Amino acid sequence: MFDSFEVRKVLVVAPIRVASFSWPAEIEKWDHLEGMRYSVAVGTAAERLAALRRQADIYLINRENVQWLICESGIPFDFDMVVVDELSSFKNHQAKRFKALMKVRPKVERIVGLTGTPSSNGLMDLWAEFRLLDMGERLGRFIGQYRAAYFRPDKQNGQVVFSYKPLPGAEGQIYSKISDITISMKSTDHLRMPELVDSRYTVYLSGTEQERYEELKKDLVLQLPDGDITAANAASLSGKLSQMANGAIYTDAGETVAVHGRKLDALEDIIEAANGKPVLVAYWFRHDLERIMGRLQELKIPYARLDTDASIRKWNAGEVPVALIHPASAGHGLNLQAGGSTLVWFGLTWSLELYQQTVARLWRQGQQSETVVVQHIITEGTIDGRIMKALSEKDGTQAALIDAVKAEVGAYG
């Protein structure tokens, strides 16, 4: 854009939270991107229109609004470069978003697709993704043409074909066809296995949600019996602040008050991105469990609590897409490595021992996957960051808890 002037206006299509937070955060982080103007076109129609009319180099939009942008917004599609973050979300050639983007594809001079799971459901997924990238040059302009060249019917009832399987040698032929425009890096090529990969999924409260968090935090601090923070009330305060960071808090009467749903949204994103790979979710509070189960039921995603021998056997047999675990009850002694390789911390614990033992349920000998991924969902501007700091510095002492709570509530002390 600024060196060789090959492009002048870029559209990035991404999952909504990635478009809203991840891309802007990365643009702000890197020195070589200083001065690059970006505009985030998410929110209401009016907000999206205002963002698209703003002068910028890069425009970020969530994939659900691609059809709106192209067919309804009235904004001229004059982007000469498109980046599709999570290209696999365009694997359905019958989806409205795919058809809309194909309408304007000839106007785009440069297009890049990013995905870690290009063919999670098999090689058939690749056709639509590469049709978008090269307009059918490599794998054909029509899905029927692609099927006929590389597949044969698998499961069928008379003339009705339910699934296809690749012809002998088809996989190699397909990869050869797309190799000139594809860069593929596998973890097995770069990591000693089993490798432990830690990552953070940061979520951000809205202005109103952050105000509510600060208000509740202030109320809690004012309830302290004296001016100093002791070990006993530090533990109590930390628990309340952690609850709020996770999205809900218990009242004195034992009722649950919802604060936000940001971590639930993040968990939904992570499960979707796993594309069917089993996910183990560590929760800490009872209301975490109840809200997670509620969201999974809404999404019709099968799940199980790993609290019985039968549920653990099912997990290890690969029969449970999402498993829920409490570190205190299942952190020690369980062999869960046969069931999956992804652990998500929905709620964090101060206990370094419980944390390490829970991670060790998957990161251990016998783990068949090349990489174990541990995702931490962190709410920005809350006590989560201080807990993560203590864990990363391997500090599981009571002093770390007290210091962190003092720092967290210092403004009201």
mmCIF file of C-alpha atoms in Angstrom:
data_model
loop_
_atom_site.group_PDB
_atom_site.id
_atom_site.type_symbol
_atom_site.label_atom_id
_atom_site.label_comp_id
_atom_site.label_asym_id
_atom_site.label_seq_id
_atom_site.Cartn_x
_atom_site.Cartn_y
_atom_site.Cartn_z
ATOM 1 C CA MET A 1 0.000 0.000 0.000
ATOM 2 C CA PHE A 2 2.664 2.560 0.995
ATOM 3 C CA ASP A 3 5.807 1.015 -0.506
ATOM 4 C CA SER A 4 4.878 -0.200 -3.986
ATOM 5 C CA PHE A 5 1.386 1.358 -4.140
ATOM 6 C CA GLU A 6 -0.149 -1.874 -5.463
ATOM 7 C CA VAL A 7 -3.361 -1.338 -3.494
ATOM 8 C CA ARG A 8 -5.069 1.765 -2.150
ATOM 9 C CA LYS A 9 -8.213 0.593 -0.334
ATOM 10 C CA VAL A 10 -8.553 -2.665 1.584
ATOM 11 C CA LEU A 11 -11.618 -4.482 2.914
ATOM 12 C CA VAL A 12 -11.084 -7.017 5.724
ATOM 13 C CA VAL A 13 -13.923 -9.496 6.286
ATOM 14 C CA ALA A 14 -13.704 -11.265 9.661
ATOM 15 C CA PRO A 15 -15.743 -12.713 12.539
ATOM 16 C CA ILE A 16 -17.373 -9.804 14.364
ATOM 17 C CA ARG A 17 -15.202 -9.822 17.478
ATOM 18 C CA VAL A 18 -12.050 -10.295 15.411
ATOM 19 C CA ALA A 19 -13.033 -7.343 13.213
ATOM 20 C CA SER A 20 -13.981 -5.211 16.226
ATOM 21 C CA PHE A 21 -11.013 -5.902 18.471
ATOM 22 C CA SER A 22 -8.265 -8.174 17.136
ATOM 23 C CA TRP A 23 -7.458 -6.367 13.889
ATOM 24 C CA PRO A 24 -7.516 -2.876 15.445
ATOM 25 C CA ALA A 25 -5.335 -4.095 18.338
ATOM 26 C CA GLU A 26 -2.767 -5.564 15.924
ATOM 27 C CA ILE A 27 -2.729 -2.458 13.734
ATOM 28 C CA GLU A 28 -2.043 -0.322 16.819
ATOM 29 C CA LYS A 29 0.652 -2.706 18.072
ATOM 30 C CA TRP A 30 3.127 -2.759 15.162
ATOM 31 C CA ASP A 31 5.509 0.107 14.426
ATOM 32 C CA HIS A 32 5.511 -0.437 10.657
ATOM 33 C CA LEU A 33 1.739 0.133 10.573
ATOM 34 C CA GLU A 34 1.987 3.540 12.221
ATOM 35 C CA GLY A 35 -0.071 6.030 10.255
ATOM 36 C CA MET A 36 -2.283 3.375 8.683
ATOM 37 C CA ARG A 37 -5.881 4.536 9.006
ATOM 38 C CA TYR A 38 -8.585 1.964 9.703
ATOM 39 C CA SER A 39 -12.346 2.098 10.149
ATOM 40 C CA VAL A 40 -14.447 -0.579 11.871
ATOM 41 C CA ALA A 41 -17.813 -1.019 10.132
ATOM 42 C CA VAL A 42 -19.794 -2.990 12.718
ATOM 43 C CA GLY A 43 -22.859 -2.157 14.801
ATOM 44 C CA THR A 44 -26.091 -0.618 13.574
ATOM 45 C CA ALA A 45 -26.669 0.185 9.901
ATOM 46 C CA ALA A 46 -26.085 3.866 10.649
ATOM 47 C CA GLU A 47 -22.817 3.127 12.449
ATOM 48 C CA ARG A 48 -21.642 0.891 9.609
ATOM 49 C CA LEU A 49 -22.464 3.523 6.980
ATOM 50 C CA ALA A 50 -20.628 6.219 8.941
ATOM 51 C CA ALA A 51 -17.566 3.959 9.239
ATOM 52 C CA LEU A 52 -17.585 3.144 5.519
ATOM 53 C CA ARG A 53 -17.814 6.831 4.595
ATOM 54 C CA ARG A 54 -14.858 7.699 6.816
ATOM 55 C CA GLN A 55 -11.498 8.242 5.101
ATOM 56 C CA ALA A 56 -9.322 5.192 5.800
ATOM 57 C CA ASP A 57 -6.871 2.745 4.255
ATOM 58 C CA ILE A 58 -8.429 -0.395 5.723
ATOM 59 C CA TYR A 59 -12.119 -1.043 6.377
ATOM 60 C CA LEU A 60 -13.086 -3.870 8.738
ATOM 61 C CA ILE A 61 -16.487 -5.551 8.530
ATOM 62 C CA ASN A 62 -17.994 -8.706 10.021
ATOM 63 C CA ARG A 63 -18.812 -11.498 7.607
ATOM 64 C CA GLU A 64 -22.537 -11.399 8.432
ATOM 65 C CA ASN A 65 -22.723 -7.918 6.863
ATOM 66 C CA VAL A 66 -20.961 -8.716 3.583
ATOM 67 C CA GLN A 67 -24.268 -9.127 1.745
ATOM 68 C CA TRP A 68 -25.569 -5.877 3.266
ATOM 69 C CA LEU A 69 -22.449 -4.001 2.182
ATOM 70 C CA ILE A 70 -22.613 -5.238 -1.402
ATOM 71 C CA CYS A 71 -26.354 -5.426 -2.030
ATOM 72 C CA GLU A 72 -28.046 -2.982 0.349
ATOM 73 C CA SER A 73 -25.706 -0.304 1.716
ATOM 74 C CA GLY A 74 -25.546 1.868 -1.391
ATOM 75 C CA ILE A 75 -21.785 2.281 -0.821
ATOM 76 C CA PRO A 76 -19.817 1.781 -4.072
ATOM 77 C CA PHE A 77 -17.676 -1.344 -3.866
ATOM 78 C CA ASP A 78 -14.355 0.222 -4.848
ATOM 79 C CA PHE A 79 -12.008 -1.906 -2.737
ATOM 80 C CA ASP A 80 -9.061 -3.117 -4.771
ATOM 81 C CA MET A 81 -7.955 -5.619 -2.120
ATOM 82 C CA VAL A 82 -9.971 -7.981 0.090
ATOM 83 C CA VAL A 83 -8.717 -10.027 3.041
ATOM 84 C CA VAL A 84 -11.020 -12.817 4.227
ATOM 85 C CA ASP A 85 -10.069 -13.729 7.787
ATOM 86 C CA GLU A 86 -11.421 -17.257 8.380
ATOM 87 C CA LEU A 87 -11.813 -18.185 4.735
ATOM 88 C CA SER A 88 -13.483 -21.441 5.821
ATOM 89 C CA SER A 89 -16.612 -19.405 6.658
ATOM 90 C CA PHE A 90 -17.041 -19.037 2.863
ATOM 91 C CA LYS A 91 -16.910 -22.774 2.112
ATOM 92 C CA ASN A 92 -20.647 -22.959 1.337
ATOM 93 C CA HIS A 93 -21.147 -21.883 -2.294
ATOM 94 C CA GLN A 94 -24.901 -21.535 -1.694
ATOM 95 C CA ALA A 95 -24.561 -19.068 1.191
ATOM 96 C CA LYS A 96 -25.692 -15.468 0.633
ATOM 97 C CA ARG A 97 -22.354 -14.075 1.790
ATOM 98 C CA PHE A 98 -20.489 -16.198 -0.789
ATOM 99 C CA LYS A 99 -22.822 -15.218 -3.638
ATOM 100 C CA ALA A 100 -22.625 -11.536 -2.709
ATOM 101 C CA LEU A 101 -18.831 -11.488 -2.614
ATOM 102 C CA MET A 102 -18.645 -13.355 -5.929
ATOM 103 C CA LYS A 103 -20.711 -10.559 -7.544
ATOM 104 C CA VAL A 104 -17.972 -8.027 -6.899
ATOM 105 C CA ARG A 105 -15.013 -10.376 -7.071
ATOM 106 C CA PRO A 106 -14.001 -9.236 -10.608
ATOM 107 C CA LYS A 107 -13.446 -5.698 -9.240
ATOM 108 C CA VAL A 108 -10.892 -6.949 -6.706
ATOM 109 C CA GLU A 109 -7.311 -7.005 -7.938
ATOM 110 C CA ARG A 110 -5.801 -8.755 -4.933
ATOM 111 C CA ILE A 111 -7.443 -11.160 -2.490
ATOM 112 C CA VAL A 112 -6.035 -13.075 0.470
ATOM 113 C CA GLY A 113 -7.766 -15.827 2.446
ATOM 114 C CA LEU A 114 -6.642 -16.806 5.946
ATOM 115 C CA THR A 115 -7.667 -20.012 7.703
ATOM 116 C CA GLY A 116 -6.287 -22.729 9.919
ATOM 117 C CA THR A 117 -8.983 -25.176 8.824
ATOM 118 C CA PRO A 118 -9.430 -24.960 5.044
ATOM 119 C CA SER A 119 -11.020 -28.396 4.713
ATOM 120 C CA SER A 120 -12.345 -29.358 8.128
ATOM 121 C CA ASN A 121 -15.205 -31.346 6.585
ATOM 122 C CA GLY A 122 -13.167 -32.762 3.708
ATOM 123 C CA LEU A 123 -11.716 -31.660 0.377
ATOM 124 C CA MET A 124 -15.122 -30.626 -0.982
ATOM 125 C CA ASP A 125 -14.847 -27.486 1.190
ATOM 126 C CA LEU A 126 -11.941 -26.224 -0.890
ATOM 127 C CA TRP A 127 -13.927 -25.559 -4.058
ATOM 128 C CA ALA A 128 -15.879 -22.503 -2.856
ATOM 129 C CA GLU A 129 -12.857 -21.082 -1.022
ATOM 130 C CA PHE A 130 -10.657 -21.227 -4.120
ATOM 131 C CA ARG A 131 -13.484 -20.144 -6.416
ATOM 132 C CA LEU A 132 -13.490 -16.958 -4.369
ATOM 133 C CA LEU A 133 -9.706 -16.623 -4.569
ATOM 134 C CA ASP A 134 -9.097 -17.339 -8.274
ATOM 135 C CA MET A 135 -12.622 -17.247 -9.790
ATOM 136 C CA GLY A 136 -12.441 -20.930 -10.713
ATOM 137 C CA GLU A 137 -9.100 -20.980 -12.498
ATOM 138 C CA ARG A 138 -7.651 -23.929 -10.559
ATOM 139 C CA LEU A 139 -10.528 -26.079 -9.297
ATOM 140 C CA GLY A 140 -13.128 -25.183 -11.918
ATOM 141 C CA ARG A 141 -15.883 -22.608 -12.212
ATOM 142 C CA PHE A 142 -18.661 -25.055 -11.238
ATOM 143 C CA ILE A 143 -18.993 -27.364 -8.239
ATOM 144 C CA GLY A 144 -20.243 -30.169 -10.490
ATOM 145 C CA GLN A 145 -17.094 -29.924 -12.568
ATOM 146 C CA TYR A 146 -14.971 -30.199 -9.399
ATOM 147 C CA ARG A 147 -16.961 -33.188 -8.108
ATOM 148 C CA ALA A 148 -16.707 -35.042 -11.391
ATOM 149 C CA ALA A 149 -12.957 -34.515 -11.641
ATOM 150 C CA TYR A 150 -11.907 -35.512 -8.133
ATOM 151 C CA PHE A 151 -14.715 -37.397 -6.346
ATOM 152 C CA ARG A 152 -17.065 -40.319 -6.599
ATOM 153 C CA PRO A 153 -20.382 -40.900 -4.800
ATOM 154 C CA ASP A 154 -20.018 -42.463 -1.364
ATOM 155 C CA LYS A 155 -23.280 -42.731 0.584
ATOM 156 C CA GLN A 156 -26.361 -42.667 -1.601
ATOM 157 C CA ASN A 157 -29.931 -43.853 -1.896
ATOM 158 C CA GLY A 158 -30.731 -44.646 -5.504
ATOM 159 C CA GLN A 159 -29.938 -41.533 -7.498
ATOM 160 C CA VAL A 160 -29.700 -39.331 -4.367
ATOM 161 C CA VAL A 161 -26.071 -38.858 -3.279
ATOM 162 C CA PHE A 162 -25.553 -37.933 0.367
ATOM 163 C CA SER A 163 -21.761 -37.714 0.377
ATOM 164 C CA TYR A 164 -18.711 -38.022 -1.859
ATOM 165 C CA LYS A 165 -15.248 -39.425 -1.322
ATOM 166 C CA PRO A 166 -12.063 -38.472 -3.159
ATOM 167 C CA LEU A 167 -10.870 -40.593 -6.061
ATOM 168 C CA PRO A 168 -7.496 -42.300 -5.607
ATOM 169 C CA GLY A 169 -4.756 -39.697 -5.924
ATOM 170 C CA ALA A 170 -7.260 -36.804 -5.900
ATOM 171 C CA GLU A 171 -5.872 -35.187 -2.761
ATOM 172 C CA GLY A 172 -2.402 -34.845 -4.283
ATOM 173 C CA GLN A 173 -3.839 -33.544 -7.555
ATOM 174 C CA ILE A 174 -5.918 -30.903 -5.779
ATOM 175 C CA TYR A 175 -2.982 -29.744 -3.676
ATOM 176 C CA SER A 176 -0.819 -29.556 -6.782
ATOM 177 C CA LYS A 177 -3.435 -27.403 -8.542
ATOM 178 C CA ILE A 178 -3.635 -24.865 -5.712
ATOM 179 C CA SER A 179 0.000 -24.940 -4.584
ATOM 180 C CA ASP A 180 1.102 -21.843 -6.509
ATOM 181 C CA ILE A 181 -1.210 -19.541 -4.548
ATOM 182 C CA THR A 182 -1.204 -21.390 -1.214
ATOM 183 C CA ILE A 183 1.146 -21.178 1.751
ATOM 184 C CA SER A 184 0.582 -23.925 4.306
ATOM 185 C CA MET A 185 2.418 -24.206 7.608
ATOM 186 C CA LYS A 186 1.695 -27.167 9.841
ATOM 187 C CA SER A 187 2.542 -27.210 13.515
ATOM 188 C CA THR A 188 4.223 -30.578 13.028
ATOM 189 C CA ASP A 189 6.794 -28.937 10.770
ATOM 190 C CA HIS A 190 7.765 -26.289 13.291
ATOM 191 C CA LEU A 191 7.184 -27.570 16.815
ATOM 192 C CA ARG A 192 8.674 -30.320 18.923
ATOM 193 C CA MET A 193 5.785 -32.459 20.069
ATOM 194 C CA PRO A 194 3.803 -32.534 22.149
ATOM 195 C CA GLU A 195 4.127 -28.758 22.317
ATOM 196 C CA LEU A 196 2.156 -26.567 24.685
ATOM 197 C CA VAL A 197 0.792 -23.419 23.054
ATOM 198 C CA ASP A 198 -0.623 -20.738 25.357
ATOM 199 C CA SER A 199 -2.833 -18.028 23.928
ATOM 200 C CA ARG A 200 -5.142 -15.313 25.182
ATOM 201 C CA TYR A 201 -8.539 -14.405 23.812
ATOM 202 C CA THR A 202 -9.129 -10.900 25.136
ATOM 203 C CA VAL A 203 -12.691 -9.637 25.433
ATOM 204 C CA TYR A 204 -13.660 -6.014 25.998
ATOM 205 C CA LEU A 205 -16.554 -4.637 27.984
ATOM 206 C CA SER A 206 -18.736 -1.929 26.498
ATOM 207 C CA GLY A 207 -18.645 1.477 28.183
ATOM 208 C CA THR A 208 -21.841 0.696 30.109
ATOM 209 C CA GLU A 209 -20.590 -2.754 31.180
ATOM 210 C CA GLN A 210 -17.251 -1.336 32.337
ATOM 211 C CA GLU A 211 -19.059 1.345 34.347
ATOM 212 C CA ARG A 212 -21.161 -1.347 35.996
ATOM 213 C CA TYR A 213 -18.047 -3.378 36.823
ATOM 214 C CA GLU A 214 -16.393 -0.306 38.395
ATOM 215 C CA GLU A 215 -19.564 0.526 40.304
ATOM 216 C CA LEU A 216 -19.868 -2.973 41.741
ATOM 217 C CA LYS A 217 -16.156 -3.011 42.548
ATOM 218 C CA LYS A 218 -16.464 0.301 44.406
ATOM 219 C CA ASP A 219 -19.449 -0.993 46.384
ATOM 220 C CA LEU A 220 -17.490 -4.094 47.405
ATOM 221 C CA VAL A 221 -14.486 -2.075 48.562
ATOM 222 C CA LEU A 222 -16.660 0.216 50.672
ATOM 223 C CA GLN A 223 -17.924 -2.848 52.527
ATOM 224 C CA LEU A 224 -14.440 -3.626 53.897
ATOM 225 C CA PRO A 225 -14.405 -3.711 57.718
ATOM 226 C CA ASP A 226 -11.258 -1.561 57.873
ATOM 227 C CA GLY A 227 -8.990 0.399 55.586
ATOM 228 C CA ASP A 228 -6.519 -2.417 54.879
ATOM 229 C CA ILE A 229 -6.931 -5.556 52.833
ATOM 230 C CA THR A 230 -6.326 -8.741 54.815
ATOM 231 C CA ALA A 231 -5.917 -12.246 53.423
ATOM 232 C CA ALA A 232 -9.492 -13.161 54.306
ATOM 233 C CA ASN A 233 -11.176 -10.193 52.657
ATOM 234 C CA ALA A 234 -8.679 -10.259 49.757
ATOM 235 C CA ALA A 235 -9.859 -13.757 48.925
ATOM 236 C CA SER A 236 -13.497 -12.661 49.159
ATOM 237 C CA LEU A 237 -12.932 -9.536 47.055
ATOM 238 C CA SER A 238 -10.930 -11.459 44.478
ATOM 239 C CA GLY A 239 -13.730 -13.991 44.151
ATOM 240 C CA LYS A 240 -16.321 -11.263 43.564
ATOM 241 C CA LEU A 241 -14.127 -9.421 41.047
ATOM 242 C CA SER A 242 -13.435 -12.682 39.201
ATOM 243 C CA GLN A 243 -17.142 -13.414 39.045
ATOM 244 C CA MET A 244 -17.770 -10.010 37.487
ATOM 245 C CA ALA A 245 -14.949 -10.539 34.998
ATOM 246 C CA ASN A 246 -16.595 -13.827 34.001
ATOM 247 C CA GLY A 247 -19.963 -12.142 33.478
ATOM 248 C CA ALA A 248 -22.120 -12.611 36.592
ATOM 249 C CA ILE A 249 -22.030 -12.183 40.367
ATOM 250 C CA TYR A 250 -23.789 -13.759 43.331
ATOM 251 C CA THR A 251 -25.836 -11.499 45.605
ATOM 252 C CA ASP A 252 -25.870 -11.944 49.385
ATOM 253 C CA ALA A 253 -29.136 -13.809 48.901
ATOM 254 C CA GLY A 254 -27.416 -16.269 46.583
ATOM 255 C CA GLU A 255 -29.076 -15.002 43.424
ATOM 256 C CA THR A 256 -27.112 -14.552 40.223
ATOM 257 C CA VAL A 257 -26.934 -11.092 38.659
ATOM 258 C CA ALA A 258 -25.728 -10.986 35.045
ATOM 259 C CA VAL A 259 -23.070 -8.354 34.283
ATOM 260 C CA HIS A 260 -22.102 -9.184 30.674
ATOM 261 C CA GLY A 261 -21.934 -12.044 28.163
ATOM 262 C CA ARG A 262 -18.554 -11.300 26.594
ATOM 263 C CA LYS A 263 -16.855 -14.515 27.701
ATOM 264 C CA LEU A 264 -19.794 -16.594 26.488
ATOM 265 C CA ASP A 265 -19.481 -14.930 23.073
ATOM 266 C CA ALA A 266 -15.742 -15.643 23.041
ATOM 267 C CA LEU A 267 -16.310 -19.288 23.989
ATOM 268 C CA GLU A 268 -18.829 -19.581 21.148
ATOM 269 C CA ASP A 269 -16.210 -18.188 18.742
ATOM 270 C CA ILE A 270 -13.539 -20.606 19.971
ATOM 271 C CA ILE A 271 -15.836 -23.639 19.661
ATOM 272 C CA GLU A 272 -16.857 -22.556 16.150
ATOM 273 C CA ALA A 273 -13.216 -22.045 15.153
ATOM 274 C CA ALA A 274 -12.387 -25.547 16.429
ATOM 275 C CA ASN A 275 -14.524 -26.875 13.547
ATOM 276 C CA GLY A 276 -15.647 -30.021 15.322
ATOM 277 C CA LYS A 277 -12.438 -30.692 17.259
ATOM 278 C CA PRO A 278 -13.285 -31.497 20.908
ATOM 279 C CA VAL A 279 -12.900 -28.628 23.378
ATOM 280 C CA LEU A 280 -12.366 -28.962 27.124
ATOM 281 C CA VAL A 281 -13.685 -25.939 29.067
ATOM 282 C CA ALA A 282 -12.511 -25.141 32.607
ATOM 283 C CA TYR A 283 -14.983 -23.120 34.691
ATOM 284 C CA TRP A 284 -14.708 -21.875 38.264
ATOM 285 C CA PHE A 285 -18.071 -20.615 39.559
ATOM 286 C CA ARG A 286 -21.386 -22.415 39.569
ATOM 287 C CA HIS A 287 -23.029 -19.614 37.591
ATOM 288 C CA ASP A 288 -20.259 -19.973 34.966
ATOM 289 C CA LEU A 289 -21.308 -23.577 34.496
ATOM 290 C CA GLU A 290 -25.006 -22.716 34.325
ATOM 291 C CA ARG A 291 -24.498 -19.912 31.811
ATOM 292 C CA ILE A 292 -22.132 -22.007 29.655
ATOM 293 C CA MET A 293 -24.624 -24.877 29.596
ATOM 294 C CA GLY A 294 -27.403 -22.439 28.716
ATOM 295 C CA ARG A 295 -25.424 -21.048 25.767
ATOM 296 C CA LEU A 296 -24.463 -24.526 24.499
ATOM 297 C CA GLN A 297 -28.112 -25.586 24.675
ATOM 298 C CA GLU A 298 -29.122 -22.505 22.655
ATOM 299 C CA LEU A 299 -26.511 -23.414 20.047
ATOM 300 C CA LYS A 300 -27.585 -27.095 20.129
ATOM 301 C CA ILE A 301 -23.986 -28.163 20.800
ATOM 302 C CA PRO A 302 -23.742 -31.498 22.660
ATOM 303 C CA TYR A 303 -21.735 -31.298 25.882
ATOM 304 C CA ALA A 304 -20.995 -33.187 29.076
ATOM 305 C CA ARG A 305 -19.725 -32.384 32.545
ATOM 306 C CA LEU A 306 -16.705 -34.533 33.310
ATOM 307 C CA ASP A 307 -17.868 -35.535 36.766
ATOM 308 C CA THR A 308 -18.524 -39.265 36.322
ATOM 309 C CA ASP A 309 -16.558 -42.251 35.038
ATOM 310 C CA ALA A 310 -19.077 -42.641 32.217
ATOM 311 C CA SER A 311 -18.664 -39.037 31.023
ATOM 312 C CA ILE A 312 -14.873 -39.328 31.139
ATOM 313 C CA ARG A 313 -15.000 -42.551 29.096
ATOM 314 C CA LYS A 314 -17.185 -40.829 26.504
ATOM 315 C CA TRP A 315 -14.766 -37.881 26.317
ATOM 316 C CA ASN A 316 -11.771 -40.162 25.841
ATOM 317 C CA ALA A 317 -13.676 -42.078 23.170
ATOM 318 C CA GLY A 318 -14.150 -38.864 21.197
ATOM 319 C CA GLU A 319 -17.914 -38.814 21.733
ATOM 320 C CA VAL A 320 -18.125 -35.430 23.507
ATOM 321 C CA PRO A 321 -17.652 -32.253 21.396
ATOM 322 C CA VAL A 322 -17.515 -29.943 24.440
ATOM 323 C CA ALA A 323 -16.609 -31.090 27.944
ATOM 324 C CA LEU A 324 -16.902 -28.972 31.101
ATOM 325 C CA ILE A 325 -14.450 -29.446 33.954
ATOM 326 C CA HIS A 326 -13.928 -27.884 37.376
ATOM 327 C CA PRO A 327 -10.240 -27.746 38.331
ATOM 328 C CA ALA A 328 -10.868 -28.473 42.007
ATOM 329 C CA SER A 329 -12.792 -31.677 41.340
ATOM 330 C CA ALA A 330 -11.003 -32.968 38.256
ATOM 331 C CA GLY A 331 -7.631 -31.244 38.253
ATOM 332 C CA HIS A 332 -5.688 -34.191 39.576
ATOM 333 C CA GLY A 333 -5.223 -37.710 38.343
ATOM 334 C CA LEU A 334 -7.480 -37.809 35.312
ATOM 335 C CA ASN A 335 -6.226 -38.972 31.927
ATOM 336 C CA LEU A 336 -8.176 -36.891 29.444
ATOM 337 C CA GLN A 337 -5.571 -36.663 26.682
ATOM 338 C CA ALA A 338 -7.295 -39.193 24.430
ATOM 339 C CA GLY A 339 -10.371 -37.000 24.077
ATOM 340 C CA GLY A 340 -8.896 -33.775 22.759
ATOM 341 C CA SER A 341 -6.048 -31.287 22.713
ATOM 342 C CA THR A 342 -7.726 -27.912 23.300
ATOM 343 C CA LEU A 343 -8.331 -26.476 26.764
ATOM 344 C CA VAL A 344 -10.222 -23.217 27.282
ATOM 345 C CA TRP A 345 -10.061 -21.370 30.596
ATOM 346 C CA PHE A 346 -13.422 -19.628 30.874
ATOM 347 C CA GLY A 347 -12.730 -18.612 34.471
ATOM 348 C CA LEU A 348 -9.246 -18.408 35.985
ATOM 349 C CA THR A 349 -7.986 -19.733 39.310
ATOM 350 C CA TRP A 350 -5.381 -18.259 41.655
ATOM 351 C CA SER A 351 -4.188 -21.767 42.482
ATOM 352 C CA LEU A 352 -1.044 -22.422 40.475
ATOM 353 C CA GLU A 353 -1.220 -26.097 41.429
ATOM 354 C CA LEU A 354 -4.813 -26.536 40.234
ATOM 355 C CA TYR A 355 -4.006 -24.563 37.084
ATOM 356 C CA GLN A 356 -0.976 -26.686 36.209
ATOM 357 C CA GLN A 357 -2.722 -29.947 37.079
ATOM 358 C CA THR A 358 -5.713 -29.085 34.901
ATOM 359 C CA VAL A 359 -3.469 -28.242 31.946
ATOM 360 C CA ALA A 360 -1.676 -31.543 32.551
ATOM 361 C CA ARG A 361 -4.917 -33.467 31.915
ATOM 362 C CA LEU A 362 -4.281 -32.878 28.188
ATOM 363 C CA TRP A 363 -0.593 -31.963 28.054
ATOM 364 C CA ARG A 364 0.880 -35.322 28.986
ATOM 365 C CA GLN A 365 2.328 -38.523 27.609
ATOM 366 C CA GLY A 366 -0.117 -40.343 25.390
ATOM 367 C CA GLN A 367 -1.448 -37.144 23.830
ATOM 368 C CA GLN A 368 -1.879 -38.069 20.177
ATOM 369 C CA SER A 369 -2.156 -34.525 18.882
ATOM 370 C CA GLU A 370 1.007 -32.735 17.897
ATOM 371 C CA THR A 371 0.057 -29.612 19.828
ATOM 372 C CA VAL A 372 -1.915 -28.887 22.983
ATOM 373 C CA VAL A 373 -3.558 -25.457 22.861
ATOM 374 C CA VAL A 374 -4.513 -23.692 26.086
ATOM 375 C CA GLN A 375 -6.768 -20.671 25.493
ATOM 376 C CA HIS A 376 -7.402 -18.139 28.276
ATOM 377 C CA ILE A 377 -10.450 -15.893 27.914
ATOM 378 C CA ILE A 378 -9.401 -12.628 29.561
ATOM 379 C CA THR A 379 -11.698 -9.673 30.226
ATOM 380 C CA GLU A 380 -9.699 -6.493 29.671
ATOM 381 C CA GLY A 381 -9.756 -3.952 32.492
ATOM 382 C CA THR A 382 -10.573 -6.539 35.186
ATOM 383 C CA ILE A 383 -8.741 -8.683 37.720
ATOM 384 C CA ASP A 384 -8.237 -11.375 35.047
ATOM 385 C CA GLY A 385 -5.039 -9.691 33.873
ATOM 386 C CA ARG A 386 -3.542 -9.766 37.362
ATOM 387 C CA ILE A 387 -4.391 -13.435 37.852
ATOM 388 C CA MET A 388 -2.777 -14.287 34.492
ATOM 389 C CA LYS A 389 0.332 -12.309 35.501
ATOM 390 C CA ALA A 390 0.659 -14.274 38.737
ATOM 391 C CA LEU A 391 0.190 -17.586 36.917
ATOM 392 C CA SER A 392 2.657 -16.711 34.151
ATOM 393 C CA GLU A 393 5.243 -15.685 36.757
ATOM 394 C CA LYS A 394 4.607 -19.015 38.508
ATOM 395 C CA ASP A 395 3.591 -17.177 41.655
ATOM 396 C CA GLY A 396 0.933 -19.114 43.498
ATOM 397 C CA THR A 397 1.480 -17.452 46.854
ATOM 398 C CA GLN A 398 -1.065 -15.697 49.028
ATOM 399 C CA ALA A 399 1.035 -12.530 48.748
ATOM 400 C CA ALA A 400 0.379 -12.374 44.992
ATOM 401 C CA LEU A 401 -3.362 -12.543 45.644
ATOM 402 C CA ILE A 402 -3.276 -9.751 48.220
ATOM 403 C CA ASP A 403 -0.999 -7.526 46.116
ATOM 404 C CA ALA A 404 -3.169 -7.965 43.044
ATOM 405 C CA VAL A 405 -6.393 -7.193 44.904
ATOM 406 C CA LYS A 406 -4.752 -4.130 46.494
ATOM 407 C CA ALA A 407 -3.738 -2.908 43.049
ATOM 408 C CA GLU A 408 -7.171 -3.671 41.605
ATOM 409 C CA VAL A 409 -9.094 -1.725 44.253
ATOM 410 C CA GLY A 410 -6.459 0.891 45.064
ATOM 411 C CA ALA A 411 -8.475 3.713 43.538
ATOM 412 C CA TYR A 412 -11.153 3.226 46.151
ATOM 413 C CA GLY A 413 -8.952 2.277 49.118
#
